[in-house]
CSV table of C-alpha atoms in Angstrom, one decimal:
chain,number,residue,atom,x,y,z
A,1319,MET,CA,-53.4,78.3,-38.8
A,1320,ASP,CA,-53.7,80.8,-35.9
A,1321,ALA,CA,-52.8,80.6,-31.9
A,1322,LEU,CA,-57.0,81.0,-31.1
A,1323,SER,CA,-58.0,77.7,-34.0
A,1324,LEU,CA,-55.3,75.8,-32.6
A,1325,HIS,CA,-56.5,76.4,-29.5
A,1326,LEU,CA,-59.8,75.7,-30.1
A,1327,GLN,CA,-58.5,72.4,-32.3
A,1328,ALA,CA,-56.7,71.3,-29.2
A,1329,ALA,CA,-60.1,71.8,-27.0
A,1330,VAL,CA,-62.4,69.4,-28.9
A,1331,ILE,CA,-59.1,66.8,-29.3
A,1332,CYS,CA,-59.5,66.4,-25.6
A,1333,TYR,CA,-62.9,66.5,-26.2
A,1334,LEU,CA,-63.5,63.9,-28.3
A,1335,LEU,CA,-60.5,61.7,-26.0
A,1336,SER,CA,-62.1,62.0,-22.9
A,1337,ILE,CA,-65.5,60.3,-24.1
A,1338,ILE,CA,-63.6,58.2,-25.8
A,1339,ASN,CA,-61.5,57.4,-22.5
A,1340,ILE,CA,-65.0,57.4,-20.7
A,1341,THR,CA,-66.6,55.0,-23.0
A,1342,ALA,CA,-64.0,52.5,-22.7
A,1343,GLN,CA,-63.7,52.8,-18.6
A,1344,ASP,CA,-67.2,51.5,-18.8
A,1345,GLY,CA,-67.1,49.1,-21.2
A,1346,GLU,CA,-64.1,47.3,-18.8
A,1347,TRP,CA,-65.0,44.2,-15.8
A,1348,LYS,CA,-65.5,45.4,-12.7
A,1349,PHE,CA,-65.8,42.7,-9.0
A,1350,ALA,CA,-68.8,43.3,-7.6
A,1351,THR,CA,-71.1,40.8,-5.0
A,1352,ALA,CA,-75.1,39.5,-5.5
A,1353,THR,CA,-77.5,38.4,-4.1
A,1354,TYR,CA,-80.7,37.2,-4.9
A,1355,SER,CA,-84.7,38.1,-3.0
A,1356,ASN,CA,-86.7,35.1,-3.9
A,1357,ASP,CA,-89.7,37.0,-3.2
A,1358,THR,CA,-91.7,37.8,-6.3
A,1359,ASP,CA,-93.5,41.0,-4.2
A,1360,ASP,CA,-90.1,42.2,-3.9
A,1361,PRO,CA,-89.6,46.1,-4.6
A,1362,ILE,CA,-87.4,44.9,-7.4
A,1363,VAL,CA,-89.7,43.9,-9.7
A,1364,THR,CA,-92.6,46.0,-8.1
A,1365,GLU,CA,-91.9,49.6,-7.3
A,1366,GLY,CA,-88.0,50.3,-7.3
A,1367,ALA,CA,-86.4,53.3,-6.4
A,1368,CYS,CA,-86.8,55.2,-9.6
A,1369,GLY,CA,-90.5,54.8,-10.6
A,1370,TYR,CA,-91.0,52.6,-13.4
A,1371,GLY,CA,-93.9,50.8,-11.4
A,1372,ASP,CA,-94.9,47.8,-11.5
A,1373,LEU,CA,-92.3,46.0,-13.6
A,1374,HIS,CA,-93.6,42.8,-14.2
A,1375,LYS,CA,-95.8,45.0,-17.1
A,1376,THR,CA,-92.7,46.5,-18.3
A,1377,SER,CA,-89.9,44.8,-20.6
A,1378,TYR,CA,-87.1,45.4,-17.6
A,1379,GLY,CA,-89.7,42.0,-15.4
A,1380,LYS,CA,-87.2,40.0,-14.2
A,1381,TYR,CA,-84.1,41.5,-15.8
A,1382,SER,CA,-84.3,44.2,-13.6
A,1383,VAL,CA,-81.5,45.5,-10.9
A,1384,GLY,CA,-80.9,47.3,-6.7
A,1385,LEU,CA,-78.0,48.8,-6.7
A,1386,SER,CA,-76.0,50.0,-3.9
A,1387,GLU,CA,-75.8,54.2,-3.0
A,1388,MET,CA,-72.0,53.6,-4.9
A,1389,LEU,CA,-73.1,52.5,-8.1
A,1390,PHE,CA,-76.9,53.9,-7.7
A,1391,ASP,CA,-75.7,57.5,-7.3
A,1392,ARG,CA,-78.8,59.0,-6.0
A,1393,GLY,CA,-81.2,57.9,-8.7
A,1394,SER,CA,-78.7,59.5,-11.6
A,1395,THR,CA,-77.9,56.1,-12.8
A,1396,CYS,CA,-81.8,54.7,-13.5
A,1397,GLY,CA,-82.1,53.1,-16.6
A,1398,ALA,CA,-78.3,51.9,-16.9
A,1399,CYS,CA,-78.0,48.6,-18.1
A,1400,PHE,CA,-75.1,46.5,-17.0
A,1401,GLU,CA,-73.6,42.7,-18.2
A,1402,VAL,CA,-73.0,40.9,-14.8
A,1403,ARG,CA,-71.6,37.5,-14.8
A,1404,CYS,CA,-70.7,34.6,-11.8
A,1405,VAL,CA,-67.0,34.4,-11.1
A,1406,ASP,CA,-64.5,32.8,-9.3
A,1407,HIS,CA,-66.9,30.0,-7.6
A,1408,ALA,CA,-67.1,26.6,-9.0
A,1409,LEU,CA,-69.3,25.9,-6.5
A,1410,TRP,CA,-72.0,28.5,-6.7
A,1411,CYS,CA,-71.6,29.5,-10.4
A,1412,LEU,CA,-73.2,28.4,-13.4
A,1413,GLN,CA,-70.4,26.6,-15.7
A,1414,ARG,CA,-70.4,28.0,-19.1
A,1415,SER,CA,-73.8,30.3,-18.3
A,1416,PRO,CA,-73.7,33.0,-20.9
A,1417,PRO,CA,-73.9,36.7,-18.5
A,1418,ILE,CA,-77.2,38.5,-18.6
A,1419,VAL,CA,-77.9,41.9,-19.1
A,1420,LEU,CA,-80.0,43.6,-16.0
A,1421,THR,CA,-81.6,47.8,-16.2
A,1422,ALA,CA,-80.9,49.1,-13.5
A,1423,THR,CA,-84.4,50.5,-11.2
A,1424,ASP,CA,-83.7,50.1,-7.7
A,1425,PHE,CA,-81.7,51.2,-5.3
A,1426,CYS,CA,-80.1,48.8,-2.3
A,1427,PRO,CA,-80.2,50.4,1.0
A,1428,PRO,CA,-77.8,50.8,3.2
A,1429,ASN,CA,-77.5,48.6,6.5
A,1430,TYR,CA,-74.8,50.2,8.9
A,1431,GLY,CA,-75.3,48.2,12.0
A,1432,LEU,CA,-73.6,45.1,10.5
A,1433,PRO,CA,-69.9,44.6,8.5
A,1434,ALA,CA,-70.1,45.4,4.7
A,1435,ASP,CA,-68.8,41.5,4.1
A,1436,GLU,CA,-71.6,40.1,6.2
A,1437,GLY,CA,-74.7,41.2,5.5
A,1438,GLY,CA,-73.7,44.7,5.1
A,1439,TRP,CA,-73.4,43.9,1.4
A,1440,CYS,CA,-74.7,47.3,0.0
A,1441,ASN,CA,-73.1,49.7,2.3
A,1442,PHE,CA,-70.6,52.7,0.8
A,1443,PRO,CA,-68.6,51.7,-0.7
A,1444,ARG,CA,-69.1,48.5,-1.9
A,1445,ALA,CA,-70.3,48.0,-5.7
A,1446,HIS,CA,-73.2,45.4,-4.8
A,1447,PHE,CA,-76.2,43.9,-7.5
A,1448,GLN,CA,-79.4,42.8,-5.2
A,1449,ILE,CA,-80.8,40.5,-8.5
A,1450,PRO,CA,-84.6,39.0,-8.6
A,1451,GLU,CA,-84.5,35.3,-8.2
A,1452,ALA,CA,-85.6,34.4,-11.5
A,1453,SER,CA,-82.1,36.8,-13.7
A,1454,PHE,CA,-80.0,35.6,-10.7
A,1455,SER,CA,-81.0,31.3,-11.4
A,1456,LEU,CA,-79.8,32.3,-14.8
A,1457,ILE,CA,-76.3,32.9,-13.3
A,1458,ALA,CA,-75.4,30.4,-10.4
A,1459,HIS,CA,-77.2,28.4,-8.0
A,1460,LEU,CA,-79.9,29.4,-6.0
A,1461,LYS,CA,-77.9,27.7,-2.4
A,1462,ALA,CA,-75.2,30.2,-3.2
A,1463,GLU,CA,-75.8,33.1,0.1
A,1464,LYS,CA,-74.0,35.5,-2.1
A,1465,ILE,CA,-71.7,35.3,-5.2
A,1466,GLN,CA,-68.5,37.1,-6.5
A,1467,ILE,CA,-69.8,38.6,-10.0
A,1468,GLN,CA,-68.3,41.1,-12.5
A,1469,TYR,CA,-69.5,43.6,-14.3
A,1470,ARG,CA,-69.6,46.2,-17.1
A,1471,ARG,CA,-72.2,48.9,-19.0
A,1472,VAL,CA,-73.4,47.6,-21.8
A,1473,THR,CA,-75.5,49.2,-24.5
A,1474,CYS,CA,-79.2,49.1,-23.6
A,1475,GLU,CA,-81.2,47.6,-26.3
A,1476,ARG,CA,-85.1,48.2,-26.2
A,1477,LYS,CA,-87.8,47.6,-28.1
A,1478,GLY,CA,-90.3,50.0,-29.1
A,1479,GLY,CA,-89.7,53.7,-28.8
A,1480,ILE,CA,-88.5,55.7,-25.7
A,1481,ARG,CA,-92.3,56.0,-23.6
A,1482,PHE,CA,-93.3,58.7,-21.8
A,1483,THR,CA,-96.0,58.0,-18.7
A,1484,VAL,CA,-97.4,62.1,-17.8
A,1485,LYS,CA,-98.6,62.3,-14.7
A,1486,GLY,CA,-99.8,65.6,-12.4
A,1487,SER,CA,-102.3,67.9,-11.8
A,1488,ALA,CA,-103.8,71.3,-14.1
A,1489,TYR,CA,-100.2,73.4,-12.0
A,1490,PHE,CA,-97.9,69.9,-12.1
A,1491,MET,CA,-96.5,68.0,-14.7
A,1492,GLN,CA,-94.6,64.4,-14.0
A,1493,VAL,CA,-93.8,63.0,-17.1
A,1494,LEU,CA,-91.1,59.2,-16.3
A,1495,ILE,CA,-89.1,58.7,-19.1
A,1496,SER,CA,-88.9,54.6,-19.2
A,1497,ASN,CA,-87.0,52.4,-22.4
A,1498,VAL,CA,-84.6,54.7,-23.0
A,1499,GLY,CA,-81.4,52.2,-25.5
A,1500,LEU,CA,-77.9,53.4,-26.3
A,1501,ASP,CA,-76.7,54.0,-22.5
A,1502,GLY,CA,-79.9,54.9,-20.8
A,1503,GLU,CA,-79.3,56.9,-18.3
A,1504,VAL,CA,-81.1,60.2,-18.6
A,1505,VAL,CA,-79.7,63.5,-17.5
A,1506,ALA,CA,-81.7,65.9,-19.5
A,1507,VAL,CA,-85.9,66.2,-20.3
A,1508,LYS,CA,-87.2,68.9,-22.2
A,1509,VAL,CA,-90.7,68.9,-23.3
A,1510,LYS,CA,-92.6,71.9,-25.6
A,1511,GLY,CA,-96.2,72.6,-26.2
A,1512,SER,CA,-97.8,74.0,-29.6
A,1513,ARG,CA,-97.9,77.1,-27.7
A,1514,THR,CA,-94.3,76.8,-26.0
A,1515,GLY,CA,-90.9,76.8,-26.4
A,1516,TRP,CA,-88.8,74.1,-25.2
A,1517,ILE,CA,-89.3,74.1,-21.2
A,1518,PRO,CA,-86.7,72.2,-19.6
A,1519,LEU,CA,-88.1,69.9,-16.7
A,1520,GLY,CA,-86.0,69.1,-13.2
A,1521,ARG,CA,-85.2,65.9,-11.7
A,1522,ASN,CA,-88.0,64.5,-9.1
A,1523,TRP,CA,-86.5,61.3,-8.2
A,1524,GLY,CA,-85.1,57.9,-9.7
A,1525,GLN,CA,-87.0,58.9,-13.8
A,1526,ASN,CA,-89.5,61.0,-13.3
A,1527,TRP,CA,-89.0,64.9,-14.1
A,1528,GLN,CA,-92.1,67.9,-13.2
A,1529,CYS,CA,-92.3,71.5,-14.2
A,1530,ASN,CA,-95.0,73.9,-13.1
A,1531,ILE,CA,-97.0,74.8,-15.8
A,1532,ASN,CA,-100.3,73.9,-17.5
A,1533,LEU,CA,-99.4,72.2,-21.0
A,1534,ALA,CA,-103.3,70.8,-20.8
A,1535,GLY,CA,-105.0,71.6,-24.2
A,1536,GLN,CA,-101.4,71.1,-26.7
A,1537,PRO,CA,-99.7,68.6,-28.3
A,1538,LEU,CA,-96.5,67.1,-26.3
A,1539,SER,CA,-93.6,66.9,-28.0
A,1540,PHE,CA,-90.2,65.4,-25.8
A,1541,GLU,CA,-86.1,66.0,-25.4
A,1542,VAL,CA,-84.5,63.3,-24.1
A,1543,THR,CA,-80.5,63.7,-23.8
A,1544,THR,CA,-78.7,60.9,-22.3
A,1545,ALA,CA,-75.0,60.5,-20.2
A,1546,GLY,CA,-73.4,60.0,-23.3
A,1547,ARG,CA,-74.7,63.8,-24.5
A,1548,ARG,CA,-77.0,62.0,-27.4
A,1549,THR,CA,-79.7,63.9,-27.5
A,1550,LEU,CA,-83.8,63.1,-29.1
A,1551,ALA,CA,-86.9,65.3,-29.6
A,1552,SER,CA,-90.6,63.3,-30.5
A,1553,TYR,CA,-92.9,65.5,-31.8
A,1554,ASN,CA,-96.0,65.2,-30.9
A,1555,VAL,CA,-96.4,62.4,-29.2
A,1556,ALA,CA,-99.2,63.5,-27.6
A,1557,PRO,CA,-102.1,64.3,-28.9
A,1558,GLU,CA,-103.6,67.6,-27.3
A,1559,ASN,CA,-106.4,65.3,-25.8
A,1560,TRP,CA,-103.9,63.8,-23.5
A,1561,LYS,CA,-105.2,62.8,-20.2
A,1562,PHE,CA,-103.0,62.4,-17.2
A,1563,GLY,CA,-101.9,58.6,-16.7
A,1564,GLN,CA,-101.4,57.8,-20.5
A,1565,THR,CA,-98.4,56.4,-21.7
A,1566,PHE,CA,-97.1,57.6,-25.2
A,1567,GLN,CA,-94.0,56.7,-27.2
A,1568,GLY,CA,-91.7,58.2,-28.9
A,1569,LYS,CA,-88.7,58.1,-31.1
A,1570,GLN,CA,-85.7,55.8,-30.3
A,1571,PHE,CA,-82.2,55.9,-30.2
């Protein structure tokens, strides 16, 4: 075996080991804090900084969560799934309650006018979860103002295929990507018309992706890549007579 082959083989082994290491780290329990909102119209479940819209109408619903700045990572974590459990407090934690799995859908903004341990829960670099009351009550008593939790990244179990909601105008297309399985975190999206090749989309905000190309009158295909570098193409999910505002379902990881 020549030197170049050995070098390439070593590079592949290092890459695979790095993936294994990242996966192991994601599966480790880490410490954070959590609070809850008792407002049924709270943005965590009605809008959210990830752009999913009214989560009452989606599969995320009460199992949504707002993340502090460190965890939100400028929106790149949108759609990721976290397993959460209450720890270190016999009075506040519900005994023998199983962990819950939450989907990142919103941003918990910092409040640097307050100390990090006295109201500034989401100040950088704290790891904090703002949880809807309905799901918070599954792991802790609501009389608790703040609880200690452990969390870890887990695989997202989704029903049905990836959803593509098409918005925009004749010269501007924006696609909301939701209901993504595996790690749930989308890092790249492409779209293809019947008369084009694959066109990369840029992240607008949250999980809204955009391009400045008119694809009206063409069936649309989409390619989605997750943070784990898994790529899935869904062909002709939107018919040629698609309209803005419609949602289409593709394949699932």
